[in-house]
Amino acid sequence: MNDNGKLLNYINGEWRRSAASEYLDVVNPATSEVLGQVPLSSGAEVAEAAEAAARAFVSWRRTPAPERIQYLFKLKNLLEEHFEELSRTITMECGKTLAESRGEMRRAIENVEVACGIPMLMQGDVLEDVASGIDEFMIRQPVGVCAAICPFNFPGMIPFWFLPYALACGNTYIVKPSEKVPLTMQKVFHLLEQTGLPKGVVNLVHGAKEAVDMILDHPTIRAISFVGSTPVAKYIYSRGAAAGKRVQSQGGAKNPIVVLPDADMEMTTRITADSAFGCAGQRCLAASVAVTVGEARHTFTEAMAAAAAGRVVGYGLDEQVQMGPVISKPSQQRIEGLIQQGVEEGATLLVDGRRPAISGYENGNFVRPTILRNVNPAGEIAKTEIFGPVLSLIHLDSIDEAIQFVNSGQYGNMACLFTNSGAAARQFRYEAEAGNIGINIGVAAPMAFFPFSGWKDSFFGTLHGQSKHAVEFFTQTKVIVERWPKQWSRQF
Ligand code: NAD
């Protein structure tokens, strides 16, 4: 599975040493310990994977759906058996706490469970007598070779928004994990190998831009699922579409939450702190701006300051730790720079988490929870994705103004409202321009049987990951119109 710490690719059912000339260190963000080395595979290696997947597709698509899902049942059991090991790997390479990593793996497994329903989910439609004696069917057939390009922040879960559905629908697959966190997928592929899937059905290629560009351009790859930052999401969407592929491309976010004066403040602040500071703010559904309306301001501000200051920060493998480091030194520097920019735009630092001393982990990339108050709603910091444990506070006078603010941003991944009022909740879910809405929820993450929606610059495409959307994305419809004149049956 690895060669002196150098990760291998998994192509055509075998672990292969990459021909890459360049390897990157995989670094534990809490300790700076080097965990392994990831190859920046060449385009030629992606092409080998695509060709192996294309050969495997010929018989995989002919494997009956009830047989295909048997491999997923095996995978589900193996993931359960290796649950702790996978969760620890996520914490070691990505930095989040063990509880957060376990939550992530649970979400991954739920997608395998949903995809096991493919014999029902993949069914088509039939209507007899669309005209007299003529019947029409719509069936779903797999698309072919598909690929996922993944971000660093959920190394265990995000590939599972796509892979189980793709396989269950009869496609063959290539995963390109983030080069920052390749170890979790390396372990998952070891488990996929143990399921006995035919060679070439699943392939793992490590790498970065060169590998991605070959995924975008290789004519054999028919569909691409991307999750990452918005500039790269746009690039993937346009270059993939130009090559004639289906593309679903999820981008960045800047998620607002709105707190009305009638909200349950204890619950609201607890949930908001988890949303803003959980996973060190490196969640595409992290609350990044909190808008208080009317009298909500004072109690909410005080309670959030206490929640931020009291959060236990450290190495995620220590069970009592509530927040881990951010992914890298450049990321830490970028977050600290954005905090400074907020101050320069006129905000005040209610809680300053820059350059903390975390005893025993002096080499880690830590930023403690930070709160900026009186942030200018029209300023840059209210709009820019920080992707760190930083919450901006804004105060407005009415729910209408708050919704106007929510809708003014470039992103539309999530928006949440905290209130006791059903009428306010209805107005918010009706008018807010975001694909995932939380009402008295801090992280409105859809379960596997709902699509992971995203709007505006948080998503490019039509069909999202997970659920029936994934089944539609990984199948192409074929419509058959049939006439069988009755008189022909008299021949027999
Ligand atoms: P990223 O865009 O830097 O990288 C994502 C993937 O794209 C990686 O596999 C990387 O190798 C590849 N890549 C990076 N630059 C590239 C380039 N120039 N050309 C081709 N490929 C390239 O994202 P990240 O830093 O790994 O992840 C964090 C981002 O992902 C945040 O913006 C976050 O909001 C977003 N995200 C979104 C969702 C969602 O559901 N919308 C979920 C998770 C993360």
Coordinates of C-alpha atoms and ligand atoms in Angstrom, one line a residue:
M1 CA 0.0 0.0 0.0
N2 CA 3.0 2.3 0.4
D3 CA 6.6 2.2 -0.4
N4 CA 8.9 3.6 2.3
G5 CA 6.2 6.2 3.2
K6 CA 5.6 7.0 -0.5
L7 CA 2.0 6.5 -1.3
L8 CA 1.0 4.3 -4.2
N9 CA -1.7 4.7 -6.8
Y10 CA -4.3 1.9 -7.2
I11 CA -4.9 1.3 -10.9
N12 CA -6.5 -1.7 -12.6
G13 CA -6.7 -3.7 -9.3
E14 CA -3.0 -3.3 -8.3
W15 CA -1.0 -0.9 -6.2
R16 CA 1.5 0.9 -8.5
R17 CA 4.4 3.1 -7.7
S18 CA 3.9 6.5 -9.4
A19 CA 6.3 7.6 -12.0
A20 CA 6.0 11.1 -10.6
S21 CA 9.1 13.2 -10.5
E22 CA 7.7 15.2 -7.5
Y23 CA 6.4 14.1 -4.2
L24 CA 4.9 16.3 -1.5
D25 CA 5.1 15.7 2.3
V26 CA 1.8 14.9 4.0
V27 CA 2.0 16.8 7.3
N28 CA 0.1 16.4 10.5
P29 CA -1.2 20.0 11.0
A30 CA -1.1 19.7 14.9
T31 CA 2.4 18.4 15.2
S32 CA 4.2 19.1 11.9
E33 CA 5.2 15.4 11.8
V34 CA 5.6 14.1 8.2
L35 CA 3.1 11.2 7.8
G36 CA 4.0 10.2 4.3
Q37 CA 4.8 11.4 0.8
V38 CA 2.2 11.8 -1.9
P39 CA 3.1 11.6 -5.6
L40 CA 2.0 14.3 -8.0
S41 CA 1.1 11.8 -10.6
S42 CA 1.4 12.6 -14.3
G43 CA -1.4 12.9 -16.8
A44 CA -0.3 9.6 -18.3
E45 CA -1.1 7.8 -15.0
V46 CA -4.6 9.2 -15.0
A47 CA -4.9 8.0 -18.6
E48 CA -3.9 4.5 -17.5
A49 CA -6.6 4.6 -14.8
A50 CA -9.2 5.9 -17.3
E51 CA -8.3 3.1 -19.8
A52 CA -8.5 0.4 -17.0
A53 CA -11.8 1.8 -15.9
A54 CA -13.1 1.8 -19.5
R55 CA -12.2 -1.9 -19.9
A56 CA -13.8 -2.8 -16.6
F57 CA -17.0 -0.9 -17.5
V58 CA -17.8 -3.4 -20.3
S59 CA -18.7 -6.2 -17.8
W60 CA -19.4 -4.0 -14.7
R61 CA -22.4 -2.4 -16.4
R62 CA -23.7 -5.9 -17.3
T63 CA -23.4 -7.0 -13.7
P64 CA -27.0 -7.0 -12.3
A65 CA -27.7 -4.1 -9.9
P66 CA -28.6 -6.6 -7.0
E67 CA -25.1 -8.1 -7.5
R68 CA -23.3 -4.8 -7.7
I69 CA -24.7 -3.7 -4.4
Q70 CA -23.3 -6.8 -2.7
Y71 CA -19.9 -5.2 -2.9
L72 CA -21.3 -2.1 -1.2
F73 CA -22.7 -4.2 1.6
K74 CA -19.2 -5.7 2.1
L75 CA -17.7 -2.2 2.0
K76 CA -20.1 -1.0 4.6
N77 CA -19.1 -3.8 7.0
L78 CA -15.4 -3.1 6.3
L79 CA -15.8 0.6 7.0
E80 CA -17.6 -0.2 10.3
E81 CA -14.7 -2.6 11.3
H82 CA -12.1 0.0 10.5
F83 CA -14.1 3.0 11.7
E84 CA -11.7 4.0 14.5
E85 CA -8.6 3.6 12.4
L86 CA -10.1 5.7 9.6
S87 CA -11.3 8.4 12.0
R88 CA -7.9 8.6 13.6
T89 CA -6.3 8.9 10.2
I90 CA -8.6 11.8 9.3
T91 CA -7.6 13.6 12.6
M92 CA -3.9 13.0 12.0
E93 CA -3.8 14.3 8.4
C94 CA -6.6 16.9 8.5
G95 CA -6.5 18.1 12.2
K96 CA -10.1 17.9 13.2
T97 CA -11.1 16.4 16.5
L98 CA -11.7 12.6 16.8
A99 CA -15.4 13.2 17.5
E100 CA -15.6 15.3 14.3
S101 CA -13.7 12.6 12.3
R102 CA -16.1 10.0 13.6
G103 CA -19.0 12.1 12.6
E104 CA -17.5 12.5 9.1
M105 CA -17.0 8.7 8.7
R106 CA -20.6 8.1 9.8
R107 CA -21.8 10.4 7.1
A108 CA -19.6 8.6 4.6
I109 CA -21.1 5.2 5.6
E110 CA -24.7 6.6 5.3
N111 CA -24.0 7.2 1.6
V112 CA -23.0 3.6 1.1
E113 CA -26.2 2.5 2.8
V114 CA -28.4 4.8 0.6
A115 CA -26.6 3.6 -2.6
C116 CA -27.5 0.0 -1.6
G117 CA -31.1 0.9 -2.5
I118 CA -30.1 1.3 -6.2
P119 CA -32.3 -1.6 -7.5
M120 CA -35.2 0.7 -6.4
L121 CA -33.6 4.1 -6.9
M122 CA -32.4 3.4 -10.5
Q123 CA -35.8 2.3 -11.8
G124 CA -37.2 4.0 -14.9
D125 CA -40.7 4.9 -16.0
V126 CA -43.2 3.2 -18.2
L127 CA -46.5 4.4 -19.8
E128 CA -48.6 2.0 -21.8
D129 CA -50.6 3.4 -24.7
V130 CA -48.9 6.7 -25.3
A131 CA -50.8 6.3 -28.5
S132 CA -53.1 3.4 -29.4
G133 CA -51.0 0.2 -29.1
I134 CA -47.7 2.1 -28.5
D135 CA -45.8 1.9 -25.2
E136 CA -43.0 4.2 -24.0
F137 CA -40.3 3.4 -21.5
M138 CA -37.6 5.5 -19.9
I139 CA -34.7 3.5 -18.5
R140 CA -31.5 4.6 -16.8
Q141 CA -28.1 3.3 -18.0
P142 CA -24.7 4.1 -16.5
V143 CA -22.7 6.9 -18.0
G144 CA -19.3 5.1 -18.2
V145 CA -16.0 6.2 -16.5
C146 CA -16.5 8.9 -13.9
A147 CA -14.1 10.7 -11.6
A148 CA -14.1 12.7 -8.3
I149 CA -11.6 15.5 -7.5
C150 CA -11.7 16.2 -3.8
P151 CA -10.9 18.9 -1.2
F152 CA -8.8 18.6 2.0
N153 CA -11.5 19.3 4.6
F154 CA -13.5 16.1 4.5
P155 CA -11.0 13.4 3.3
G156 CA -13.3 10.5 4.4
M157 CA -16.7 11.8 3.5
I158 CA -16.7 13.8 0.3
P159 CA -15.6 11.0 -2.1
F160 CA -18.6 9.1 -0.7
W161 CA -21.1 11.7 -1.9
F162 CA -20.3 10.2 -5.3
L163 CA -18.5 6.9 -5.4
P164 CA -21.1 4.5 -4.0
Y165 CA -23.8 5.9 -6.3
A166 CA -21.5 5.8 -9.3
L167 CA -20.6 2.1 -8.7
A168 CA -24.1 1.0 -7.8
C169 CA -25.4 2.6 -11.0
G170 CA -22.9 0.5 -13.0
N171 CA -20.2 3.1 -13.7
T172 CA -16.4 2.6 -13.1
Y173 CA -14.5 5.2 -11.1
I174 CA -11.4 7.2 -10.4
V175 CA -10.8 9.2 -7.2
K176 CA -8.2 12.0 -7.0
P177 CA -8.0 12.9 -3.3
S178 CA -6.6 16.2 -2.1
E179 CA -2.8 16.0 -2.1
K180 CA -2.9 17.5 1.4
V181 CA -4.9 14.6 2.9
P182 CA -4.4 11.5 0.8
L183 CA -4.0 8.9 3.6
T184 CA -7.7 8.4 4.4
M185 CA -8.6 7.4 0.8
Q186 CA -5.5 5.3 0.6
K187 CA -6.9 3.2 3.5
V188 CA -10.4 3.2 2.1
F189 CA -9.0 1.8 -1.2
H190 CA -7.3 -0.9 0.8
L191 CA -10.9 -1.8 2.0
L192 CA -12.3 -1.5 -1.5
E193 CA -9.7 -4.0 -2.7
Q194 CA -10.9 -6.4 0.0
T195 CA -14.5 -6.3 -1.2
G196 CA -13.3 -8.2 -4.3
L197 CA -14.5 -5.6 -6.8
P198 CA -13.3 -6.6 -10.3
K199 CA -10.1 -5.0 -11.4
G200 CA -10.4 -1.5 -12.9
V201 CA -13.8 -0.8 -11.3
V202 CA -12.3 1.6 -8.8
N203 CA -9.0 3.5 -9.2
L204 CA -7.1 5.9 -7.0
V205 CA -4.7 8.4 -8.5
H206 CA -2.9 10.8 -6.3
G207 CA -1.8 14.2 -7.6
A208 CA -2.6 17.8 -8.2
K209 CA -3.1 20.1 -11.2
E210 CA -1.6 17.9 -13.9
A211 CA -3.7 14.9 -12.8
V212 CA -6.8 17.1 -12.6
D213 CA -6.2 18.5 -16.1
M214 CA -6.0 15.0 -17.5
I215 CA -9.3 14.1 -15.8
L216 CA -10.8 17.2 -17.4
D217 CA -9.5 16.4 -20.9
H218 CA -9.4 12.6 -21.2
P219 CA -12.1 11.6 -23.7
T220 CA -12.9 8.3 -21.9
I221 CA -13.9 10.1 -18.6
R222 CA -17.6 11.0 -19.1
A223 CA -18.6 12.7 -15.8
I224 CA -16.7 14.7 -13.1
S225 CA -17.6 15.5 -9.5
F226 CA -15.6 18.3 -8.0
V227 CA -15.6 19.8 -4.5
G228 CA -13.3 22.6 -3.5
S229 CA -12.8 26.4 -3.8
T230 CA -14.9 28.5 -6.1
P231 CA -12.2 29.7 -8.5
V232 CA -11.1 26.0 -9.1
A233 CA -14.8 24.9 -9.2
K234 CA -15.4 27.4 -12.0
Y235 CA -12.4 26.2 -13.9
I236 CA -13.4 22.6 -13.6
Y237 CA -16.9 23.3 -14.7
S238 CA -15.9 25.2 -17.8
R239 CA -13.0 23.1 -18.9
G240 CA -15.0 19.8 -18.2
A241 CA -18.0 21.1 -20.1
A242 CA -15.9 22.3 -23.0
A243 CA -14.7 18.7 -23.3
G244 CA -18.3 17.5 -23.5
K245 CA -18.5 16.0 -20.0
R246 CA -21.2 16.2 -17.3
V247 CA -19.8 18.2 -14.4
Q248 CA -21.1 18.8 -10.9
S249 CA -18.8 21.4 -9.3
Q250 CA -19.2 22.5 -5.7
G251 CA -17.4 25.6 -4.6
G252 CA -16.7 27.8 -1.6
A253 CA -19.0 29.4 0.9
K254 CA -19.6 32.3 3.3
N255 CA -22.5 31.2 5.5
P256 CA -24.6 33.7 7.4
I257 CA -26.8 32.9 10.4
V258 CA -29.5 35.3 11.5
V259 CA -30.5 35.6 15.2
L260 CA -33.9 37.1 16.0
P261 CA -34.6 38.4 19.5
D262 CA -37.1 35.6 20.3
A263 CA -34.5 32.9 19.7
D264 CA -33.5 30.5 22.6
M265 CA -30.2 32.2 23.3
E266 CA -28.6 29.3 25.2
M267 CA -29.3 26.9 22.3
T268 CA -28.4 29.5 19.7
T269 CA -25.0 30.4 21.0
R270 CA -24.1 26.7 21.7
I271 CA -25.0 25.7 18.2
T272 CA -23.5 28.8 16.5
A273 CA -20.2 28.2 18.4
D274 CA -20.1 24.6 17.1
S275 CA -20.9 25.8 13.6
A276 CA -18.3 28.6 13.5
F277 CA -15.5 26.9 15.4
G278 CA -16.1 23.2 14.7
C279 CA -13.5 21.7 12.4
A280 CA -11.6 24.9 13.0
G281 CA -14.1 26.7 10.7
Q282 CA -12.9 24.6 7.8
R283 CA -16.4 23.4 6.8
C284 CA -18.2 24.5 3.7
L285 CA -21.2 24.8 6.0
A286 CA -19.4 26.7 8.8
A287 CA -21.2 29.8 10.1
S288 CA -19.0 32.7 9.2
V289 CA -21.2 35.8 9.8
A290 CA -23.8 36.1 12.5
V291 CA -26.4 38.8 12.0
T292 CA -28.2 39.8 15.2
V293 CA -31.6 41.6 14.9
G294 CA -32.9 44.1 17.5
E295 CA -32.3 43.1 21.1
A296 CA -30.6 39.8 20.2
R297 CA -27.3 41.7 20.0
H298 CA -26.2 42.0 23.6
T299 CA -26.9 38.5 25.0
F300 CA -25.7 36.8 21.9
T301 CA -22.5 38.8 21.7
E302 CA -21.6 38.1 25.4
A303 CA -22.4 34.4 25.2
M304 CA -20.5 33.9 21.9
A305 CA -17.4 35.7 23.4
A306 CA -17.5 33.3 26.3
A307 CA -18.0 30.3 24.1
A308 CA -15.0 31.3 21.9
A309 CA -12.7 32.1 24.8
G310 CA -13.6 28.8 26.6
R311 CA -13.1 26.4 23.7
V312 CA -10.4 23.8 24.4
V313 CA -7.9 23.9 21.5
G314 CA -5.2 21.3 20.8
Y315 CA -4.4 18.0 19.1
G316 CA -7.6 16.3 17.9
L317 CA -6.5 12.9 19.1
D318 CA -6.8 14.2 22.7
E319 CA -10.5 13.3 23.5
Q320 CA -11.1 16.5 25.6
V321 CA -10.0 18.8 22.8
Q322 CA -12.9 20.7 21.1
M323 CA -11.0 22.3 18.2
G324 CA -7.9 21.3 16.3
P325 CA -5.5 23.2 14.0
V326 CA -6.0 24.6 10.5
I327 CA -4.6 22.6 7.6
S328 CA -1.3 24.4 6.9
K329 CA 1.0 27.2 7.8
P330 CA 0.0 29.2 4.6
S331 CA -3.6 28.7 5.7
Q332 CA -2.9 29.9 9.2
Q333 CA -1.1 33.0 7.8
R334 CA -4.0 33.7 5.4
I335 CA -6.5 33.5 8.2
E336 CA -4.5 35.8 10.5
G337 CA -4.1 38.3 7.6
L338 CA -7.9 38.3 7.0
I339 CA -8.5 39.0 10.7
Q340 CA -6.1 42.0 10.4
Q341 CA -8.0 43.1 7.3
G342 CA -11.2 43.0 9.3
V343 CA -9.7 45.3 11.9
E344 CA -8.5 47.7 9.2
E345 CA -12.0 47.8 7.8
G346 CA -13.2 49.1 11.1
A347 CA -14.2 45.9 13.0
T348 CA -13.2 45.4 16.7
L349 CA -11.6 42.3 18.0
L350 CA -13.9 40.9 20.6
V351 CA -11.8 37.7 20.9
D352 CA -8.4 37.5 19.2
G353 CA -7.2 34.0 18.5
R354 CA -4.0 34.8 16.6
R355 CA -0.7 33.1 17.4
P356 CA -1.9 31.1 20.4
A357 CA 0.5 29.1 22.6
I358 CA -0.7 25.5 22.6
S359 CA 1.4 23.7 25.1
G360 CA 3.1 20.6 23.6
Y361 CA 2.1 21.6 20.1
E362 CA 4.3 24.6 19.4
N363 CA 4.8 23.5 15.8
G364 CA 1.1 23.2 15.0
N365 CA -0.9 25.5 12.7
F366 CA -3.2 26.8 15.4
V367 CA -5.6 29.8 15.3
R368 CA -7.9 30.0 18.4
P369 CA -11.6 31.0 17.9
T370 CA -11.8 34.6 16.9
I371 CA -14.7 37.1 16.9
L372 CA -14.8 40.3 15.0
R373 CA -17.7 42.7 16.1
N374 CA -19.2 45.6 14.3
V375 CA -18.2 44.2 10.9
N376 CA -19.2 46.5 8.0
P377 CA -21.9 44.5 6.1
A378 CA -20.6 46.1 2.8
G379 CA -16.9 45.4 3.6
E380 CA -14.7 42.7 2.2
I381 CA -14.5 40.7 5.4
A382 CA -18.3 40.2 5.5
K383 CA -18.1 38.6 2.0
T384 CA -14.8 36.8 1.8
E385 CA -14.5 33.1 2.7
I386 CA -12.1 32.9 5.6
F387 CA -12.2 29.1 6.1
G388 CA -10.9 29.4 9.6
P389 CA -12.4 29.7 13.1
V390 CA -13.4 33.3 12.7
L391 CA -16.9 34.7 13.3
S392 CA -17.9 38.2 12.2
L393 CA -20.8 39.9 14.0
I394 CA -23.1 42.3 12.2
H395 CA -26.1 44.0 13.7
L396 CA -29.2 45.0 11.7
D397 CA -32.7 46.3 12.6
S398 CA -35.1 43.9 10.9
I399 CA -35.5 40.4 9.4
D400 CA -36.0 42.1 6.0
E401 CA -32.6 43.8 6.3
A402 CA -31.0 40.5 7.5
I403 CA -32.4 38.6 4.5
Q404 CA -31.2 41.4 2.2
F405 CA -27.7 40.9 3.6
V406 CA -27.9 37.1 3.3
N407 CA -28.8 37.5 -0.4
S408 CA -26.1 40.1 -1.1
G409 CA -23.2 37.7 -1.0
Q410 CA -21.7 35.8 -4.0
Y411 CA -22.2 32.4 -2.3
G412 CA -25.3 30.4 -1.5
N413 CA -24.3 27.3 0.3
M414 CA -26.1 27.7 3.6
A415 CA -28.1 30.2 5.6
C416 CA -29.6 29.7 9.1
L417 CA -32.2 31.4 11.2
F418 CA -32.7 31.2 14.9
T419 CA -36.2 32.2 16.1
N420 CA -39.3 31.0 17.9
S421 CA -41.5 32.4 15.2
G422 CA -43.0 30.1 12.5
A423 CA -43.9 33.1 10.3
A424 CA -40.3 34.4 10.4
A425 CA -39.0 30.9 9.7
R426 CA -41.3 30.6 6.7
Q427 CA -40.2 34.0 5.3
F428 CA -36.6 33.0 5.7
R429 CA -36.8 29.7 4.0
Y430 CA -38.9 31.2 1.2
E431 CA -36.7 34.2 0.6
A432 CA -33.1 33.3 1.5
E433 CA -30.9 32.5 -1.5
A434 CA -29.0 29.4 -0.4
G435 CA -29.3 25.8 -1.2
N436 CA -29.2 24.5 2.4
I437 CA -31.3 26.3 5.0
G438 CA -31.2 25.7 8.8
I439 CA -34.0 26.8 11.1
N440 CA -32.6 26.6 14.7
I441 CA -29.8 24.4 13.2
G442 CA -26.2 25.5 12.9
V443 CA -24.8 23.2 10.3
A444 CA -27.6 22.4 7.9
A445 CA -25.8 19.4 6.3
P446 CA -28.2 17.3 4.3
M447 CA -28.4 13.6 5.1
A448 CA -27.3 11.1 2.4
F449 CA -30.9 10.7 1.2
F450 CA -31.2 14.5 0.4
P451 CA -29.0 16.4 -2.2
F452 CA -26.1 18.4 -0.9
S453 CA -27.6 21.6 -2.4
G454 CA -25.6 24.7 -3.1
W455 CA -26.6 27.9 -5.0
K456 CA -24.8 30.8 -6.8
D457 CA -21.0 30.6 -6.6
S458 CA -21.2 27.6 -4.2
F459 CA -22.3 25.3 -7.0
F460 CA -21.9 25.0 -10.8
G461 CA -24.1 22.4 -12.4
T462 CA -27.6 21.0 -12.1
L463 CA -27.5 17.7 -10.1
H464 CA -25.9 17.7 -6.7
G465 CA -24.1 15.0 -4.8
Q466 CA -25.9 12.4 -2.7
S467 CA -29.5 11.0 -2.9
K468 CA -31.6 10.8 -6.1
H469 CA -29.6 13.6 -7.6
A470 CA -26.5 11.4 -7.6
V471 CA -28.5 8.6 -9.2
E472 CA -29.6 11.0 -12.0
F473 CA -26.0 12.3 -12.4
F474 CA -24.5 8.8 -12.7
T475 CA -27.1 7.6 -15.2
Q476 CA -28.2 8.6 -18.6
T477 CA -31.8 8.2 -19.6
K478 CA -32.8 6.2 -22.6
V479 CA -36.4 6.4 -24.0
I480 CA -37.8 3.5 -25.9
V481 CA -41.1 3.8 -27.9
E482 CA -42.5 0.4 -28.9
R483 CA -45.2 -0.9 -31.2
W484 CA -46.1 -4.6 -31.3
P485 CA -49.1 -4.9 -33.6
K486 CA -51.5 -7.5 -32.3
Q487 CA -51.9 -9.3 -35.6
W488 CA -48.2 -10.3 -35.5
S489 CA -49.0 -12.6 -32.5
R490 CA -51.2 -14.7 -34.8
Q491 CA -48.0 -16.0 -36.5
F492 CA -47.4 -18.3 -33.4
Ligands
NAD1 P1 -9.0 23.6 -3.6 O1 -9.9 24.2 -4.6 O2 -7.7 24.2 -3.4 O3 -8.7 22.0 -4.0 C1 -9.6 21.1 -4.4 C2 -9.1 20.1 -5.4 O4 -8.8 20.8 -6.6 C3 -7.8 19.4 -4.9 O5 -8.0 18.0 -5.2 C4 -6.7 20.1 -5.7 O6 -5.7 19.1 -6.0 C5 -7.4 20.5 -6.9 N1 -6.9 21.8 -7.4 C6 -6.5 22.9 -6.7 N2 -6.0 23.9 -7.5 C7 -6.2 23.4 -8.8 C8 -6.0 24.0 -10.1 N3 -5.5 25.2 -10.2 N4 -6.2 23.3 -11.2 C9 -6.7 22.0 -11.0 N5 -7.0 21.4 -9.9 C10 -6.7 22.1 -8.7 O7 -9.9 23.4 -2.3 P2 -9.4 23.0 -0.8 O8 -8.6 24.1 -0.2 O9 -8.8 21.6 -0.9 O10 -10.8 22.9 -0.1 C11 -11.4 24.0 0.6 C12 -12.5 24.6 -0.3 O11 -13.5 23.6 -0.6 C13 -13.2 25.7 0.5 O12 -13.4 26.8 -0.4 C14 -14.5 25.1 0.8 O13 -15.6 26.0 1.0 C15 -14.8 24.2 -0.3 N6 -15.7 23.1 0.0 C16 -16.9 23.1 -0.6 C17 -17.8 22.2 -0.3 C18 -19.2 22.2 -0.8 O14 -20.0 21.3 -0.6 N7 -19.6 23.3 -1.5 C19 -17.5 21.1 0.6 C20 -16.2 21.1 1.1 C21 -15.3 22.1 0.8

